[in-house]
mmCIF file of C-alpha atoms in Angstrom:
data_model
loop_
_atom_site.group_PDB
_atom_site.id
_atom_site.type_symbol
_atom_site.label_atom_id
_atom_site.label_comp_id
_atom_site.label_asym_id
_atom_site.label_seq_id
_atom_site.Cartn_x
_atom_site.Cartn_y
_atom_site.Cartn_z
ATOM 1 C CA MET A 1 -7.327 14.147 54.085
ATOM 2 C CA PRO A 2 -5.286 11.124 52.888
ATOM 3 C CA LYS A 3 -7.054 8.014 51.759
ATOM 4 C CA TYR A 4 -4.125 5.649 52.086
ATOM 5 C CA LEU A 5 -1.298 4.985 54.458
ATOM 6 C CA ILE A 6 2.061 3.697 53.126
ATOM 7 C CA GLY A 7 4.985 2.216 54.972
ATOM 8 C CA ILE A 8 8.342 1.865 53.297
ATOM 9 C CA ASP A 9 11.553 0.033 54.589
ATOM 10 C CA GLU A 10 14.621 -1.539 53.133
ATOM 11 C CA ALA A 11 16.778 -4.545 53.773
ATOM 12 C CA GLY A 12 20.415 -5.218 52.665
ATOM 13 C CA ARG A 13 21.976 -1.801 53.145
ATOM 14 C CA GLY A 14 25.152 -3.155 54.681
ATOM 15 C CA PRO A 15 26.153 -6.470 53.177
ATOM 16 C CA LEU A 16 29.113 -7.088 51.000
ATOM 17 C CA ALA A 17 27.165 -9.018 48.370
ATOM 18 C CA GLY A 18 23.684 -9.194 46.933
ATOM 19 C CA PRO A 19 20.966 -6.681 46.143
ATOM 20 C CA LEU A 20 19.422 -3.825 48.151
ATOM 21 C CA SER A 21 15.732 -4.636 48.739
ATOM 22 C CA VAL A 22 13.010 -2.047 49.298
ATOM 23 C CA ALA A 23 9.275 -2.623 49.968
ATOM 24 C CA ALA A 24 6.224 -0.489 50.317
ATOM 25 C CA VAL A 25 2.942 -1.636 51.963
ATOM 26 C CA CYS A 26 -0.298 0.367 51.478
ATOM 27 C CA VAL A 27 -3.646 0.180 53.325
ATOM 28 C CA PRO A 28 -6.606 2.371 53.401
ATOM 29 C CA VAL A 29 -6.490 5.051 56.247
ATOM 30 C CA GLY A 30 -8.121 3.489 59.259
ATOM 31 C CA VAL A 31 -7.046 -0.063 58.476
ATOM 32 C CA ASN A 32 -4.601 -1.603 60.920
ATOM 33 C CA ILE A 33 -1.978 -3.833 59.265
ATOM 34 C CA LEU A 34 -2.120 -6.049 62.400
ATOM 35 C CA ASP A 35 -5.821 -6.880 61.493
ATOM 36 C CA ILE A 36 -4.504 -8.234 58.196
ATOM 37 C CA CYS A 37 -1.411 -10.055 59.616
ATOM 38 C CA GLU A 38 -0.664 -10.502 63.338
ATOM 39 C CA GLY A 39 2.742 -10.283 64.783
ATOM 40 C CA VAL A 40 4.047 -7.647 62.421
ATOM 41 C CA THR A 41 7.084 -5.776 63.750
ATOM 42 C CA ASP A 42 10.640 -4.867 62.874
ATOM 43 C CA SER A 43 11.965 -7.886 60.820
ATOM 44 C CA LYS A 44 15.276 -7.856 62.771
ATOM 45 C CA LYS A 45 13.373 -8.727 65.958
ATOM 46 C CA LEU A 46 11.858 -11.851 64.405
ATOM 47 C CA SER A 47 13.318 -15.214 63.685
ATOM 48 C CA PRO A 48 13.761 -16.232 60.092
ATOM 49 C CA GLU A 49 10.977 -18.764 60.640
ATOM 50 C CA ARG A 50 8.615 -16.205 61.990
ATOM 51 C CA ARG A 51 9.437 -13.729 59.182
ATOM 52 C CA GLU A 52 8.650 -16.449 56.719
ATOM 53 C CA GLU A 53 5.331 -17.285 58.496
ATOM 54 C CA ILE A 54 4.164 -13.632 58.353
ATOM 55 C CA TYR A 55 5.268 -13.333 54.719
ATOM 56 C CA ARG A 56 3.418 -16.454 53.745
ATOM 57 C CA VAL A 57 0.253 -15.080 55.364
ATOM 58 C CA LEU A 58 0.536 -12.028 53.055
ATOM 59 C CA GLU A 59 1.381 -14.102 50.019
ATOM 60 C CA ASN A 60 -1.435 -16.532 50.536
ATOM 61 C CA ALA A 61 -4.011 -13.693 51.076
ATOM 62 C CA GLN A 62 -3.259 -12.077 47.801
ATOM 63 C CA ILE A 63 -5.851 -11.723 45.087
ATOM 64 C CA LYS A 64 -4.662 -13.189 41.796
ATOM 65 C CA ASN A 65 -4.836 -10.643 39.167
ATOM 66 C CA SER A 66 -4.510 -11.331 35.343
ATOM 67 C CA ARG A 67 -0.975 -11.033 34.014
ATOM 68 C CA PRO A 68 -0.193 -7.214 33.774
ATOM 69 C CA ARG A 69 0.942 -5.494 30.715
ATOM 70 C CA SER A 70 4.427 -4.088 31.263
ATOM 71 C CA SER A 71 3.086 -0.489 30.753
ATOM 72 C CA ASP A 72 0.100 -0.918 33.120
ATOM 73 C CA LYS A 73 1.390 0.542 36.409
ATOM 74 C CA ALA A 74 -1.980 0.012 38.070
ATOM 75 C CA MET A 75 -1.429 -3.799 37.849
ATOM 76 C CA GLN A 76 2.170 -3.895 38.803
ATOM 77 C CA HIS A 77 1.589 -4.612 42.541
ATOM 78 C CA ARG A 78 0.291 -7.342 44.872
ATOM 79 C CA VAL A 79 -3.248 -6.818 46.267
ATOM 80 C CA LEU A 80 -3.969 -8.572 49.586
ATOM 81 C CA HIS A 81 -7.152 -8.915 51.427
ATOM 82 C CA ARG A 82 -8.202 -10.455 54.801
ATOM 83 C CA GLY A 83 -11.331 -9.715 56.932
ATOM 84 C CA GLY A 84 -12.787 -7.603 54.168
ATOM 85 C CA GLU A 85 -10.070 -5.059 54.160
ATOM 86 C CA VAL A 86 -7.604 -4.414 51.314
ATOM 87 C CA CYS A 87 -3.809 -4.056 51.332
ATOM 88 C CA MET A 88 -1.319 -3.604 48.585
ATOM 89 C CA TYR A 89 2.399 -4.020 48.461
ATOM 90 C CA ALA A 90 5.256 -3.433 46.065
ATOM 91 C CA HIS A 91 8.880 -4.583 46.016
ATOM 92 C CA THR A 92 12.060 -3.941 44.145
ATOM 93 C CA HIS A 93 15.677 -4.934 44.188
ATOM 94 C CA VAL A 94 18.679 -2.752 43.304
ATOM 95 C CA MET A 95 21.497 -4.954 42.055
ATOM 96 C CA PRO A 96 25.056 -4.815 43.123
ATOM 97 C CA SER A 97 26.350 -3.437 39.791
ATOM 98 C CA THR A 98 23.879 -0.489 40.147
ATOM 99 C CA LEU A 99 24.849 0.030 43.791
ATOM 100 C CA ASP A 100 28.491 0.308 42.702
ATOM 101 C CA ARG A 101 27.578 2.860 39.929
ATOM 102 C CA TRP A 102 25.156 4.948 41.873
ATOM 103 C CA GLY A 103 26.134 4.504 45.562
ATOM 104 C CA MET A 104 23.754 3.863 48.331
ATOM 105 C CA THR A 105 22.015 7.271 48.644
ATOM 106 C CA LYS A 106 20.917 7.472 44.979
ATOM 107 C CA SER A 107 20.077 3.740 44.975
ATOM 108 C CA LEU A 108 17.769 4.307 47.926
ATOM 109 C CA GLN A 109 16.164 7.366 46.389
ATOM 110 C CA VAL A 110 15.494 5.423 43.105
ATOM 111 C CA ALA A 111 14.250 2.343 44.851
ATOM 112 C CA VAL A 112 11.797 4.178 47.120
ATOM 113 C CA ALA A 113 10.385 6.084 44.007
ATOM 114 C CA ARG A 114 10.170 2.862 42.120
ATOM 115 C CA VAL A 115 8.050 1.093 44.715
ATOM 116 C CA LEU A 116 5.805 4.050 45.179
ATOM 117 C CA GLY A 117 5.385 4.208 41.454
ATOM 118 C CA LYS A 118 4.102 0.680 41.452
ATOM 119 C CA LEU A 119 1.224 1.386 43.785
ATOM 120 C CA PRO A 120 -1.930 2.701 41.985
ATOM 121 C CA VAL A 121 -2.497 5.624 44.280
ATOM 122 C CA ASP A 122 -2.407 9.364 43.781
ATOM 123 C CA PRO A 123 0.499 10.943 45.716
ATOM 124 C CA LYS A 124 -1.888 13.676 46.943
ATOM 125 C CA GLU A 125 -4.091 11.050 48.535
ATOM 126 C CA VAL A 126 -1.531 9.191 50.659
ATOM 127 C CA ARG A 127 0.500 9.612 53.866
ATOM 128 C CA VAL A 128 3.863 7.932 53.661
ATOM 129 C CA LEU A 129 5.793 6.729 56.676
ATOM 130 C CA LEU A 130 9.521 5.798 56.009
ATOM 131 C CA ASP A 131 11.926 4.086 58.207
ATOM 132 C CA GLY A 132 15.383 5.498 59.227
ATOM 133 C CA SER A 133 16.662 8.096 56.742
ATOM 134 C CA LEU A 134 14.554 7.191 53.822
ATOM 135 C CA LYS A 135 12.776 9.933 51.883
ATOM 136 C CA ALA A 136 9.972 9.802 49.322
ATOM 137 C CA PRO A 137 9.939 11.973 46.137
ATOM 138 C CA ALA A 138 8.733 15.624 46.635
ATOM 139 C CA GLU A 139 5.293 14.957 45.109
ATOM 140 C CA TYR A 140 4.505 12.845 48.227
ATOM 141 C CA GLU A 141 4.043 15.966 50.343
ATOM 142 C CA ASN A 142 2.468 14.171 53.340
ATOM 143 C CA GLN A 143 5.530 12.026 54.379
ATOM 144 C CA GLU A 144 7.397 11.423 57.599
ATOM 145 C CA THR A 145 10.694 9.729 58.112
ATOM 146 C CA ILE A 146 10.731 7.909 61.492
ATOM 147 C CA ILE A 147 13.840 6.644 63.233
ATOM 148 C CA LYS A 148 13.332 3.059 64.187
ATOM 149 C CA GLY A 149 9.970 3.287 62.451
ATOM 150 C CA ASP A 150 9.894 -0.506 61.818
ATOM 151 C CA CYS A 151 9.521 -0.909 65.594
ATOM 152 C CA SER A 152 6.956 1.802 66.227
ATOM 153 C CA GLU A 153 4.799 1.577 63.148
ATOM 154 C CA SER A 154 3.368 -1.740 61.993
ATOM 155 C CA ILE A 155 2.966 -0.589 58.442
ATOM 156 C CA ILE A 156 6.636 0.016 58.232
ATOM 157 C CA GLY A 157 7.335 -3.145 60.047
ATOM 158 C CA ALA A 158 5.352 -4.992 57.342
ATOM 159 C CA ALA A 159 7.482 -3.482 54.687
ATOM 160 C CA SER A 160 10.622 -4.368 56.500
ATOM 161 C CA ILE A 161 9.514 -8.125 56.679
ATOM 162 C CA ILE A 162 8.636 -8.163 52.871
ATOM 163 C CA ALA A 163 12.028 -6.531 52.049
ATOM 164 C CA LYS A 164 14.029 -8.929 54.274
ATOM 165 C CA VAL A 165 12.332 -12.112 53.190
ATOM 166 C CA ARG A 166 12.532 -11.269 49.454
ATOM 167 C CA ARG A 167 16.243 -10.428 49.837
ATOM 168 C CA ASP A 168 16.935 -13.587 51.803
ATOM 169 C CA GLN A 169 15.211 -15.605 49.150
ATOM 170 C CA SER A 170 17.357 -14.095 46.500
ATOM 171 C CA MET A 171 20.507 -14.898 48.423
ATOM 172 C CA VAL A 172 19.554 -18.570 48.772
ATOM 173 C CA ARG A 173 19.105 -18.698 44.991
ATOM 174 C CA TYR A 174 22.521 -17.110 44.490
ATOM 175 C CA ALA A 175 23.964 -19.623 46.834
ATOM 176 C CA LYS A 176 23.110 -22.336 44.362
ATOM 177 C CA GLN A 177 24.878 -20.411 41.598
ATOM 178 C CA TYR A 178 27.944 -19.522 43.732
ATOM 179 C CA PRO A 179 28.141 -22.289 46.434
ATOM 180 C CA GLU A 180 31.703 -21.459 47.412
ATOM 181 C CA TYR A 181 30.600 -18.302 49.337
ATOM 182 C CA GLY A 182 27.879 -19.763 51.566
ATOM 183 C CA PHE A 183 25.324 -17.120 50.789
ATOM 184 C CA GLU A 184 22.562 -19.138 52.214
ATOM 185 C CA GLN A 185 24.071 -18.845 55.661
ATOM 186 C CA HIS A 186 25.195 -15.225 56.006
ATOM 187 C CA LYS A 187 23.080 -13.598 53.277
ATOM 188 C CA GLY A 188 26.045 -11.618 51.945
ATOM 189 C CA TYR A 189 26.808 -9.770 55.273
ATOM 190 C CA GLY A 190 30.457 -9.385 56.167
ATOM 191 C CA THR A 191 30.883 -12.369 58.511
ATOM 192 C CA VAL A 192 34.339 -13.872 59.217
ATOM 193 C CA VAL A 193 33.464 -16.873 57.082
ATOM 194 C CA HIS A 194 32.278 -14.716 54.165
ATOM 195 C CA ARG A 195 35.400 -12.528 54.258
ATOM 196 C CA ALA A 196 37.556 -15.624 54.337
ATOM 197 C CA ARG A 197 35.754 -16.957 51.255
ATOM 198 C CA ILE A 198 36.225 -13.705 49.346
ATOM 199 C CA LYS A 199 39.893 -13.844 50.170
ATOM 200 C CA LYS A 200 40.152 -17.506 49.011
ATOM 201 C CA TYR A 201 38.000 -17.289 45.797
ATOM 202 C CA GLY A 202 38.059 -13.550 44.990
ATOM 203 C CA PRO A 203 34.740 -11.582 44.511
ATOM 204 C CA CYS A 204 31.936 -12.886 42.104
ATOM 205 C CA VAL A 205 29.483 -10.903 40.108
ATOM 206 C CA ILE A 206 27.054 -10.148 43.021
ATOM 207 C CA HIS A 207 29.759 -8.743 45.307
ATOM 208 C CA ARG A 208 29.610 -4.996 45.857
ATOM 209 C CA LYS A 209 32.941 -3.707 44.651
ATOM 210 C CA ARG A 210 32.556 -0.386 46.536
ATOM 211 C CA PHE A 211 32.092 -2.304 49.745
ATOM 212 C CA ILE A 212 35.044 -4.746 49.502
ATOM 213 C CA LYS A 213 37.814 -2.426 48.058
ATOM 214 C CA ARG A 214 40.125 -3.065 51.047
ATOM 215 C CA LEU A 215 39.599 -6.858 50.883
ATOM 216 C CA ILE A 216 40.256 -6.811 47.190
ATOM 217 C CA ARG A 217 43.543 -4.828 47.697
ATOM 218 C CA ASP A 218 44.601 -7.421 50.263
ATOM 219 C CA LEU A 219 44.037 -10.409 47.949
#
């Protein structure tokens, strides 16, 4: 019998710029993530303001650990608690240069393995629920990939919110570094405005070269 339930989701699979974001949320079996944070669902169904509110609830509930040693995997995670229950989450970014080198499929595989490796749980003691087409490494034998799982499973929805908010935060920071592209508005997605800015200014360091080949050819 598994001791823990883990939900995994990603954000930023389709943009022309910025990182891919992957998050994993872990709770003891029997704990409902909605008892820790109300209103959790697919991040795409929530307004940016509501996503931030839910994310802040998770952030404000975390237990502050001592600064981890880089080699101490057991400490490389966030621990949350509310109402006496315990929840952990882990997050990672895959940067555009890595996406260009590896492609999306391998990047997702590596990112999923990375966030799972940050959680101090035994693969044999967990059940992993993943959204869409995501897969966990083979050692996580008790795993299930669920189409639109971020809508039907709140644990996946929580992961989708963390992944989305953390990615949006990074794009706002990049907007200050590269103000000409308006990243704070479109978050790197291929909007008309963003495409026009790429044609006007050319790509910057955080653009995904694989994704904008045709635009670059037309410059």
